[in-house]
Amino acid sequence: MFVNMMAQPIRLRIILGEDDARKLILPAGISDSIEELCQEVKTNFGVQQDFRLQYQDPDFGNEFVNLTAISEINDKATLKVVYLDSVQLQSFTEDEGVTCQPVRSPTHSFSSSSADTDNTRPVSSSGSSPSTRLSVWPSVFTVPRFSYEAELQLEKANAEFIAGGTHLTPSPKLKSHLLERLAEEIIKFKVYPTDNDLNEVAEALVKQHPCLREQGSFNGCYGWKISLKYKMANVRSKLRGLGCAEVLVNSLKNKAQDKSQAALNVKKPRRAEVNYCPQYPKGETTDSLEKERIALLSEVQKRNNDNIVTMKMQKTFSYRRQEVIQGQPFIADFKSRWPALFTEKEIDKEFLRISTVPLLSRFFYELDLYTPRMMELFRGKGGVAGRKMRHIMVAISKDDTIHTRRACILKSLCVYLNEDHEKLVKEYTNTEANTEAMEQTVMGVYVIHQEAAEPGDDPENIGVLIEGVEVLTGLRSIAIACALLFGLIYCLNLSYPPELKCTFEVLQKIIMKLDGQRLSSKAQFLKNKLMG
């Protein structure tokens, strides 16, 4: 969905349940109706149940009141999602206002058994595996509560540490319990945590419980990090025995015959994919999901059938994802099996399923946010790179539309990172001589101009090429094509092209804010400049 970035962005705090509040950014401003706002909530957070929205009314001490007029909402407002059962739905529809009807949505909450509170329940996971994750690794890891007995021991030991500096040497039983609970919390976000992730967990543990700080460790928690590393390896072994797809894909029997090379082909999240290789939905098998895929081939041919297509795409997400990761199919073959995926709308939803982050709205909001500062940096660049960027930016003076500005920023970004922008955006004329060149393209955006076109004329066609296949065509702008190419890299589990590695890293870690804590020197230098 294209977003009009000229409108004033609106930031909302959405309360989805107990201990679950999230930020919703509406780059195009507030919706025109409550129904449209509900749709934004569903799309971004994967809500399937019937619900109503409540807002904080200043006339009643900021208590939550049912939302009946969109004019009640301002920037940075807090809204509460209240889920309804069938009885409540009938009563509310007749007497109180607008109900947000359910639709199939991309993501679902991580399995939970929490009780209903104030008629607010966890998001239904129908059509999805109960282990489907809800969010990316947190910026600040929260140490979970331990058992009652363990909390008592830690509380006493913390008091003694504050009073006299006495460190606790946990018994094997206590240490095992602490590691078990920490591992359970880690699994909610990823099965393969990095060293940095484990270090964050260890630091959070000794910060909350200073009695556990290690006296002989350079940072007070290195031993806890190593213990967590071995604990996670043991957890993965157990999950493999239980048939967890995310770790089963890395078992030796699923590797090549040369077992000595097994470790070189570990399939695990590389770019902050939250649902990298999900389990099949409850009750589904390979055969049943294959039938859904075949049915989807006919559904995609029908007009005004978006809801059914979205429902079936959601249901077959795990099947499709395992096919991509384990089978590593050719793009042409995969497109023929899953034609519904190769649209702007479905790529956006698939990216949301994988990363829990919306693709197009986040991409354009952040890109436009950084644009003024980027233009300053590009104008101040000297040498050959500076001349190239100034030449690219000339297009803005001739056609200062949002499409042109975004395209110029993306091309100039490549040059600023010492990469060739023509590897990202390949421009052709509409002659037969270009067909062979396009077929040789491994990955990129293509733009076809009429042979006698003047500067500023609209191109004849814009699309995306992967392995020489036109996977997308008829797109509205170069910037949308670049965003969808980035999304397809996630959807198809592709590597970044080596000649554009830094550019895609910046798009991922700075623009999309996925795994943004670890940056290469080039990306870190650019981030420092943007924040300066």
Coordinates of C-alpha atoms in Angstrom, one line a residue:
M1 CA 0.0 0.0 0.0
F2 CA 1.5 3.3 -1.0
V3 CA 1.6 5.9 1.7
N4 CA 1.3 9.6 1.2
M5 CA 4.3 10.9 3.1
M6 CA 3.3 14.6 2.9
A7 CA 0.7 14.0 5.7
Q8 CA 1.7 14.5 9.3
P9 CA 2.8 11.1 10.8
I10 CA 0.8 9.9 13.8
R11 CA 2.3 7.8 16.6
L12 CA 0.0 5.7 18.8
R13 CA 0.5 3.5 21.8
I14 CA -1.7 0.4 21.3
I15 CA -2.4 -1.8 24.3
L16 CA -3.0 -5.4 23.0
G17 CA -3.2 -7.1 26.4
E18 CA -1.7 -7.3 29.8
D19 CA 2.0 -6.5 29.6
D20 CA 1.7 -6.0 25.9
A21 CA 1.8 -2.4 24.6
R22 CA 3.3 -1.5 21.2
K23 CA 4.0 1.5 19.1
L24 CA 2.0 2.0 15.9
I25 CA 3.3 4.6 13.4
L26 CA 0.8 5.9 10.8
P27 CA 3.0 7.8 8.3
A28 CA 0.0 9.1 6.3
G29 CA -1.7 10.5 9.4
I30 CA -4.8 9.3 11.2
S31 CA -7.3 7.3 9.3
D32 CA -10.6 8.8 8.2
S33 CA -12.7 6.3 10.1
I34 CA -12.5 4.0 13.1
E35 CA -12.9 1.0 10.7
E36 CA -9.8 2.0 8.8
L37 CA -7.9 2.5 12.1
C38 CA -9.0 -1.0 13.2
Q39 CA -7.6 -2.4 9.9
E40 CA -4.3 -0.7 10.6
V41 CA -4.2 -2.4 14.0
K42 CA -5.1 -5.8 12.5
T43 CA -2.5 -5.5 9.7
N44 CA 0.4 -4.4 11.9
F45 CA -0.2 -6.6 15.0
G46 CA -2.0 -9.7 13.6
V47 CA -5.3 -9.3 15.4
Q48 CA -8.0 -11.8 14.3
Q49 CA -10.7 -11.6 16.9
D50 CA -13.6 -9.2 17.1
F51 CA -12.6 -6.1 19.2
R52 CA -13.4 -2.6 20.0
L53 CA -11.0 0.3 20.7
Q54 CA -10.9 2.5 23.8
Y55 CA -9.1 5.8 24.3
Q56 CA -8.1 7.7 27.4
D57 CA -10.7 10.4 28.0
P58 CA -9.3 13.5 29.8
D59 CA -12.8 14.4 31.0
F60 CA -12.7 11.3 33.2
G61 CA -9.2 11.4 34.5
N62 CA -7.8 9.6 31.4
E63 CA -9.8 6.5 32.1
F64 CA -10.4 4.3 29.1
V65 CA -13.7 5.0 27.2
N66 CA -15.1 3.4 24.0
L67 CA -13.9 5.2 20.9
T68 CA -16.9 6.4 18.9
A69 CA -15.3 9.3 16.9
I70 CA -11.9 9.4 15.2
S71 CA -11.5 13.1 16.2
E72 CA -10.8 12.0 19.8
I73 CA -7.4 10.7 18.8
N74 CA -4.3 12.9 18.7
D75 CA -0.6 12.2 18.1
K76 CA 1.0 10.0 20.9
A77 CA -2.5 8.9 22.1
T78 CA -2.9 5.6 23.9
L79 CA -5.6 3.2 22.6
K80 CA -6.7 -0.1 24.1
V81 CA -7.8 -3.2 22.2
V82 CA -10.7 -4.9 24.0
Y83 CA -11.5 -8.4 22.6
L84 CA -15.1 -9.5 22.4
D85 CA -16.8 -12.8 22.7
S86 CA -20.0 -13.5 20.6
V87 CA -22.3 -12.2 23.4
Q88 CA -20.4 -9.0 23.8
L89 CA -20.2 -8.6 20.1
Q90 CA -24.0 -8.6 19.6
S91 CA -24.5 -6.3 22.5
F92 CA -21.9 -3.8 21.5
T93 CA -22.9 -3.8 17.8
E94 CA -26.5 -3.0 18.8
D95 CA -25.9 -0.5 21.6
E96 CA -22.5 1.0 21.7
G97 CA -20.7 1.8 18.5
V98 CA -18.2 0.4 16.0
T99 CA -16.8 -3.2 16.2
C100 CA -13.7 -4.2 14.4
Q101 CA -14.6 -7.4 12.5
P102 CA -11.9 -10.1 12.2
V103 CA -9.8 -10.7 9.2
R104 CA -7.0 -13.1 8.5
S105 CA -3.7 -11.5 9.4
P106 CA 0.0 -12.1 9.0
T107 CA 1.3 -12.6 12.5
H108 CA 0.1 -14.2 15.7
S109 CA 1.1 -14.1 19.3
F110 CA 3.6 -16.5 20.8
S111 CA 1.7 -19.3 22.6
S112 CA 0.4 -18.3 25.9
S113 CA -1.8 -19.6 28.6
S114 CA -2.5 -16.4 30.4
A115 CA -6.0 -15.9 31.8
D116 CA -8.4 -13.3 30.4
T117 CA -8.2 -10.0 32.1
D118 CA -10.8 -7.2 31.7
N119 CA -12.2 -9.0 28.7
T120 CA -8.8 -8.7 27.0
R121 CA -7.5 -12.0 25.7
P122 CA -4.4 -13.1 23.7
V123 CA -4.6 -12.9 20.0
S124 CA -6.0 -16.1 18.5
S125 CA -3.4 -18.2 16.7
S126 CA -5.9 -20.0 14.5
G127 CA -4.3 -20.9 11.2
S128 CA -0.8 -20.6 12.7
S129 CA 1.6 -22.7 14.7
P130 CA 1.3 -22.1 18.5
S131 CA 5.0 -21.4 18.5
T132 CA 4.8 -18.5 16.0
R133 CA 6.7 -15.6 17.5
L134 CA 5.3 -12.1 18.0
S135 CA 8.3 -9.7 18.1
V136 CA 12.0 -9.2 17.4
W137 CA 14.7 -9.5 20.1
P138 CA 14.0 -6.7 22.6
S139 CA 16.3 -3.7 22.9
V140 CA 16.4 -4.4 26.7
F141 CA 16.1 -8.0 27.8
T142 CA 13.7 -8.5 30.7
V143 CA 14.7 -11.2 33.2
P144 CA 11.8 -13.4 33.9
R145 CA 10.4 -14.2 37.3
F146 CA 11.8 -17.4 38.8
S147 CA 10.1 -19.9 41.0
Y148 CA 8.8 -18.7 44.4
E149 CA 11.6 -20.6 46.2
A150 CA 14.3 -19.2 43.9
E151 CA 13.0 -15.7 44.2
L152 CA 13.2 -16.0 48.0
Q153 CA 16.8 -17.1 47.9
L154 CA 17.8 -14.4 45.5
E155 CA 16.0 -11.7 47.5
K156 CA 17.9 -12.8 50.7
A157 CA 21.2 -13.0 48.8
N158 CA 20.7 -9.6 47.2
A159 CA 20.1 -8.0 50.6
E160 CA 23.3 -9.6 52.0
F161 CA 25.2 -8.4 49.0
I162 CA 24.0 -4.8 49.4
A163 CA 24.8 -4.9 53.1
G164 CA 28.2 -6.6 53.1
G165 CA 29.2 -7.3 49.5
T166 CA 28.7 -11.1 49.9
H167 CA 28.3 -12.9 46.6
L168 CA 26.0 -15.9 46.2
T169 CA 27.4 -19.2 45.0
P170 CA 24.2 -20.8 43.6
S171 CA 23.6 -24.5 44.3
P172 CA 23.5 -26.8 41.2
K173 CA 19.7 -27.0 41.6
L174 CA 19.3 -23.2 41.8
K175 CA 21.6 -22.5 38.9
S176 CA 19.9 -25.1 36.7
H177 CA 16.5 -23.5 37.4
L178 CA 17.8 -20.0 36.6
L179 CA 19.3 -21.2 33.3
E180 CA 16.1 -23.1 32.4
R181 CA 13.9 -20.0 32.9
L182 CA 16.3 -17.8 31.0
A183 CA 16.3 -20.3 28.2
E184 CA 12.5 -20.4 28.1
E185 CA 12.5 -16.6 27.7
I186 CA 15.2 -16.6 25.0
I187 CA 13.2 -19.2 23.0
K188 CA 10.4 -16.7 22.8
F189 CA 12.6 -14.6 20.5
K190 CA 15.0 -17.0 18.8
V191 CA 16.4 -20.5 19.0
Y192 CA 19.9 -19.4 17.8
P193 CA 20.9 -16.4 20.0
T194 CA 24.2 -14.8 19.1
D195 CA 27.0 -14.2 21.5
N196 CA 25.9 -10.6 21.9
D197 CA 22.4 -11.7 22.7
L198 CA 23.6 -14.1 25.4
N199 CA 25.9 -11.4 26.8
E200 CA 22.8 -9.1 27.1
V201 CA 20.9 -11.8 29.0
A202 CA 23.8 -12.4 31.3
E203 CA 24.3 -8.7 32.0
A204 CA 20.6 -8.3 32.6
L205 CA 20.7 -11.2 35.1
V206 CA 23.5 -9.8 37.2
K207 CA 22.1 -6.3 37.0
Q208 CA 18.8 -7.4 38.4
H209 CA 20.4 -9.8 40.9
P210 CA 23.8 -8.4 41.8
C211 CA 24.4 -11.2 44.2
L212 CA 25.1 -13.4 41.2
R213 CA 27.9 -11.2 39.8
E214 CA 31.1 -13.3 39.4
Q215 CA 34.2 -12.1 41.2
G216 CA 36.7 -13.7 38.8
S217 CA 35.0 -12.5 35.6
F218 CA 36.2 -9.5 33.7
N219 CA 32.6 -8.2 33.3
G220 CA 31.0 -10.1 36.2
C221 CA 28.9 -12.4 34.0
Y222 CA 31.1 -14.2 31.5
G223 CA 30.5 -17.5 33.2
W224 CA 26.8 -17.0 33.0
K225 CA 27.1 -16.3 29.3
I226 CA 29.0 -19.6 28.7
S227 CA 26.5 -21.5 30.8
L228 CA 23.6 -20.0 28.7
K229 CA 25.4 -21.0 25.5
Y230 CA 25.6 -24.6 26.5
K231 CA 22.1 -24.5 27.9
M232 CA 20.7 -23.3 24.6
A233 CA 22.6 -26.1 22.8
N234 CA 20.9 -28.6 25.1
V235 CA 17.5 -27.0 24.5
R236 CA 18.0 -27.2 20.7
S237 CA 18.8 -30.9 21.1
K238 CA 15.6 -31.4 22.9
L239 CA 13.6 -29.4 20.4
R240 CA 15.2 -31.4 17.6
G241 CA 14.0 -34.6 19.2
L242 CA 10.5 -33.1 19.4
G243 CA 10.5 -32.3 15.7
C244 CA 10.9 -28.5 15.9
A245 CA 11.4 -27.5 12.2
E246 CA 13.7 -24.6 13.0
V247 CA 16.4 -26.9 14.5
L248 CA 15.4 -30.1 12.7
V249 CA 16.5 -28.5 9.4
N250 CA 20.1 -28.5 10.8
S251 CA 20.1 -32.2 11.9
L252 CA 22.8 -34.3 10.2
K253 CA 20.3 -36.5 8.5
N254 CA 18.9 -33.4 6.7
K255 CA 22.4 -32.4 5.5
A256 CA 24.3 -33.4 2.5
Q257 CA 26.0 -36.9 2.4
D258 CA 29.3 -35.3 3.2
K259 CA 28.9 -35.0 7.0
S260 CA 32.2 -33.1 7.3
Q261 CA 30.6 -30.2 5.5
A262 CA 27.4 -30.2 7.7
A263 CA 28.6 -27.4 9.9
L264 CA 29.2 -25.2 6.9
N265 CA 25.5 -25.2 5.9
V266 CA 23.7 -24.2 9.1
K267 CA 20.3 -22.8 8.3
K268 CA 19.4 -20.2 10.9
P269 CA 18.2 -16.6 11.0
R270 CA 20.8 -14.2 9.6
R271 CA 18.9 -10.9 9.4
A272 CA 16.6 -10.7 12.4
E273 CA 14.0 -13.1 11.0
V274 CA 11.6 -13.8 13.9
N275 CA 9.7 -16.6 12.3
Y276 CA 12.5 -18.1 10.2
C277 CA 11.3 -21.7 9.9
P278 CA 7.9 -22.1 11.7
Q279 CA 6.1 -25.2 12.5
Y280 CA 3.0 -26.3 10.6
P281 CA -0.3 -25.1 12.1
K282 CA -1.9 -27.5 14.5
G283 CA -3.6 -30.4 12.7
E284 CA -2.0 -29.7 9.4
T285 CA 0.3 -32.0 7.4
T286 CA 2.4 -31.6 4.3
D287 CA -0.4 -33.3 2.2
S288 CA -3.1 -31.0 3.6
L289 CA -1.1 -27.9 3.0
E290 CA -0.2 -29.0 -0.5
K291 CA -3.9 -29.2 -1.2
E292 CA -4.3 -25.6 0.2
R293 CA -1.5 -24.5 -2.2
I294 CA -3.2 -26.1 -5.2
A295 CA -6.5 -24.5 -4.2
L296 CA -4.7 -21.2 -3.9
L297 CA -3.6 -21.4 -7.6
S298 CA -7.3 -21.1 -8.6
E299 CA -8.3 -18.6 -6.0
V300 CA -5.6 -16.1 -7.1
Q301 CA -7.2 -16.1 -10.6
K302 CA -10.5 -14.7 -9.3
R303 CA -11.3 -11.0 -9.0
N304 CA -12.0 -9.3 -5.7
N305 CA -10.7 -12.3 -3.8
D306 CA -8.1 -10.7 -1.6
N307 CA -9.5 -12.0 1.7
I308 CA -9.5 -15.6 0.7
V309 CA -6.1 -15.4 -0.9
T310 CA -4.7 -13.7 2.3
M311 CA -6.3 -16.4 4.4
K312 CA -4.7 -19.2 2.4
M313 CA -1.4 -17.5 2.2
Q314 CA -1.4 -17.2 6.0
K315 CA -2.4 -20.9 6.4
T316 CA 0.4 -22.1 4.1
F317 CA 3.1 -19.7 5.4
S318 CA 5.0 -22.4 7.3
Y319 CA 4.7 -24.8 4.4
R320 CA 6.0 -22.2 2.0
R321 CA 8.8 -21.1 4.4
Q322 CA 10.1 -24.6 4.9
E323 CA 10.1 -25.2 1.1
V324 CA 12.2 -22.0 0.7
I325 CA 14.7 -22.9 3.4
Q326 CA 15.1 -26.6 2.9
G327 CA 14.5 -26.9 -0.9
Q328 CA 16.2 -23.7 -2.0
P329 CA 14.2 -23.7 -5.2
F330 CA 14.9 -21.8 -8.4
I331 CA 13.0 -18.5 -8.5
A332 CA 11.1 -19.4 -11.7
D333 CA 9.9 -22.7 -10.2
F334 CA 8.9 -21.1 -7.0
K335 CA 7.0 -18.3 -8.7
S336 CA 5.0 -20.9 -10.7
R337 CA 4.2 -22.7 -7.4
W338 CA 3.3 -19.6 -5.4
P339 CA 2.2 -16.9 -7.9
A340 CA 0.1 -15.2 -5.2
L341 CA 3.2 -14.2 -3.3
F342 CA 4.6 -12.0 -6.1
T343 CA 2.4 -9.0 -5.6
E344 CA 3.1 -5.8 -3.7
K345 CA 0.4 -6.6 -1.1
E346 CA 1.4 -10.2 -0.4
I347 CA 5.2 -9.4 -0.2
D348 CA 4.4 -6.8 2.4
K349 CA 2.4 -9.3 4.4
E350 CA 4.9 -12.1 4.0
F351 CA 7.7 -9.8 5.3
L352 CA 5.5 -9.0 8.3
R353 CA 5.0 -12.7 9.0
I354 CA 8.7 -13.3 8.9
S355 CA 10.0 -10.3 10.7
T356 CA 6.9 -9.0 12.6
V357 CA 7.7 -5.6 11.1
P358 CA 5.6 -3.9 8.3
L359 CA 7.7 -3.5 5.1
L360 CA 6.5 -0.6 3.0
S361 CA 5.2 1.7 5.8
R362 CA 8.4 1.3 7.9
F363 CA 10.7 1.6 4.8
F364 CA 9.2 4.8 3.5
Y365 CA 8.6 6.4 6.9
E366 CA 12.3 6.0 8.0
L367 CA 13.7 6.8 4.5
D368 CA 11.8 10.1 4.4
L369 CA 12.8 10.8 8.0
Y370 CA 16.5 10.5 7.1
T371 CA 16.2 12.2 3.7
P372 CA 17.0 15.8 4.8
R373 CA 20.1 14.7 6.6
M374 CA 21.2 12.4 3.8
M375 CA 20.9 15.2 1.3
E376 CA 23.2 17.3 3.4
L377 CA 25.7 14.5 3.6
F378 CA 25.5 13.8 -0.1
R379 CA 26.0 17.5 -1.0
G380 CA 29.0 17.7 1.2
K381 CA 30.8 14.7 -0.3
G382 CA 33.8 15.5 -2.5
G383 CA 35.7 13.7 -5.2
V384 CA 34.4 11.4 -7.8
A385 CA 31.6 10.1 -5.5
G386 CA 30.4 13.6 -4.8
R387 CA 30.2 14.4 -8.5
K388 CA 28.2 11.3 -9.2
M389 CA 25.8 12.1 -6.4
R390 CA 25.3 15.7 -7.6
H391 CA 24.6 14.3 -11.1
I392 CA 22.0 11.9 -9.7
M393 CA 20.4 14.7 -7.6
V394 CA 19.9 16.9 -10.6
A395 CA 16.7 15.0 -11.3
I396 CA 15.1 16.4 -8.1
S397 CA 15.5 20.0 -9.5
K398 CA 13.6 18.9 -12.6
D399 CA 10.9 16.8 -10.9
D400 CA 10.7 17.3 -7.1
T401 CA 8.1 14.6 -6.5
I402 CA 8.2 12.1 -3.6
H403 CA 8.9 9.3 -6.1
T404 CA 11.9 11.1 -7.7
R405 CA 13.3 12.2 -4.4
R406 CA 13.3 8.7 -2.9
A407 CA 14.8 7.2 -6.1
C408 CA 17.6 9.8 -6.0
I409 CA 18.3 9.1 -2.3
L410 CA 18.5 5.4 -2.8
K411 CA 20.9 5.7 -5.8
S412 CA 23.0 8.3 -4.0
L413 CA 23.2 6.0 -0.9
C414 CA 24.8 3.3 -3.0
V415 CA 27.4 5.8 -4.3
Y416 CA 28.0 7.2 -0.8
L417 CA 28.8 3.6 0.4
N418 CA 31.3 3.2 -2.6
E419 CA 28.9 0.8 -4.5
D420 CA 27.6 1.1 -8.0
H421 CA 24.0 2.4 -8.1
E422 CA 23.6 0.9 -11.6
K423 CA 23.8 -2.6 -10.0
L424 CA 20.7 -1.7 -7.9
V425 CA 18.7 0.2 -10.6
K426 CA 19.3 -1.0 -14.1
E427 CA 17.9 1.3 -16.8
Y428 CA 17.1 0.2 -20.3
T429 CA 15.3 1.4 -23.4
N430 CA 12.4 -0.5 -24.9
T431 CA 14.5 -2.3 -27.6
E432 CA 14.8 -6.0 -28.1
A433 CA 18.6 -5.7 -27.5
N434 CA 17.9 -5.4 -23.7
T435 CA 16.2 -8.8 -23.3
E436 CA 19.5 -10.7 -23.1
A437 CA 21.0 -8.2 -20.6
M438 CA 17.9 -8.5 -18.3
E439 CA 18.1 -12.3 -18.4
Q440 CA 21.7 -12.1 -17.2
T441 CA 20.7 -10.0 -14.2
V442 CA 21.1 -11.9 -10.9
M443 CA 19.2 -9.3 -8.8
G444 CA 18.1 -5.8 -9.2
V445 CA 15.4 -3.2 -10.1
Y446 CA 14.9 -2.6 -13.8
V447 CA 13.4 0.5 -15.4
I448 CA 12.4 0.6 -19.1
H449 CA 12.2 3.9 -20.9
Q450 CA 10.9 4.7 -24.3
E451 CA 13.7 5.0 -26.8
A452 CA 13.0 8.7 -27.4
A453 CA 12.0 9.6 -23.9
E454 CA 12.8 13.1 -22.5
P455 CA 14.2 13.6 -19.0
G456 CA 11.4 13.6 -16.5
D457 CA 9.1 11.4 -18.6
D458 CA 7.5 8.5 -16.8
P459 CA 9.1 5.2 -17.5
E460 CA 7.3 2.6 -19.6
N461 CA 7.8 -0.1 -17.0
I462 CA 9.4 -0.7 -13.6
G463 CA 10.0 -4.1 -12.1
V464 CA 12.2 -6.5 -10.2
L465 CA 14.6 -9.1 -11.6
I466 CA 15.9 -12.1 -9.7
E467 CA 17.9 -14.8 -11.4
G468 CA 16.9 -13.2 -14.7
V469 CA 13.2 -13.7 -14.0
E470 CA 10.8 -10.7 -13.9
V471 CA 9.3 -11.5 -10.5
L472 CA 7.5 -8.1 -10.4
T473 CA 6.4 -5.8 -13.1
G474 CA 4.3 -2.7 -13.6
L475 CA 5.4 -1.1 -10.3
R476 CA 4.6 2.6 -9.5
S477 CA 8.1 3.9 -8.6
I478 CA 11.7 2.9 -8.3
A479 CA 11.6 3.3 -4.5
I480 CA 8.7 0.9 -4.2
A481 CA 10.6 -1.6 -6.4
C482 CA 13.7 -1.3 -4.2
A483 CA 11.6 -1.8 -1.0
L484 CA 9.9 -4.9 -2.6
L485 CA 13.3 -6.3 -3.7
F486 CA 14.5 -6.0 -0.1
G487 CA 11.3 -7.8 1.0
L488 CA 11.7 -10.5 -1.5
I489 CA 15.3 -11.2 -0.2
Y490 CA 13.6 -12.1 3.1
C491 CA 10.7 -14.0 1.5
L492 CA 13.0 -16.1 -0.6
N493 CA 15.8 -16.4 1.9
L494 CA 18.4 -14.9 -0.5
S495 CA 21.8 -13.5 0.3
Y496 CA 22.5 -9.9 -0.4
P497 CA 24.4 -9.4 -3.7
P498 CA 28.1 -8.9 -2.8
E499 CA 28.3 -5.7 -4.9
L500 CA 25.5 -4.1 -2.9
K501 CA 26.2 -5.7 0.5
C502 CA 26.7 -2.4 2.3
T503 CA 23.6 -0.8 0.8
F504 CA 21.3 -3.6 1.8
E505 CA 22.9 -3.7 5.3
V506 CA 22.0 0.0 5.7
L507 CA 18.4 -0.6 4.5
Q508 CA 18.1 -3.5 6.9
K509 CA 19.8 -2.1 10.0
I510 CA 19.3 1.6 9.8
I511 CA 16.2 2.1 7.7
M512 CA 14.2 -1.0 8.8
K513 CA 15.9 -1.2 12.2
L514 CA 16.4 -5.0 12.1
D515 CA 19.4 -6.2 14.1
G516 CA 20.6 -2.6 14.2
Q517 CA 22.9 -3.1 17.2
R518 CA 25.7 -4.7 15.1
L519 CA 26.9 -2.7 12.1
S520 CA 29.9 -2.9 9.8
S521 CA 32.3 0.0 9.9
K522 CA 30.8 1.7 6.8
A523 CA 27.2 1.4 8.2
Q524 CA 28.3 2.6 11.6
F525 CA 30.0 5.6 10.1
L526 CA 26.9 6.5 8.2
K527 CA 24.7 6.0 11.2
N528 CA 26.9 8.3 13.3
K529 CA 26.7 11.0 10.6
L530 CA 22.9 10.7 10.4
M531 CA 22.6 11.0 14.1
G532 CA 25.0 13.9 14.3

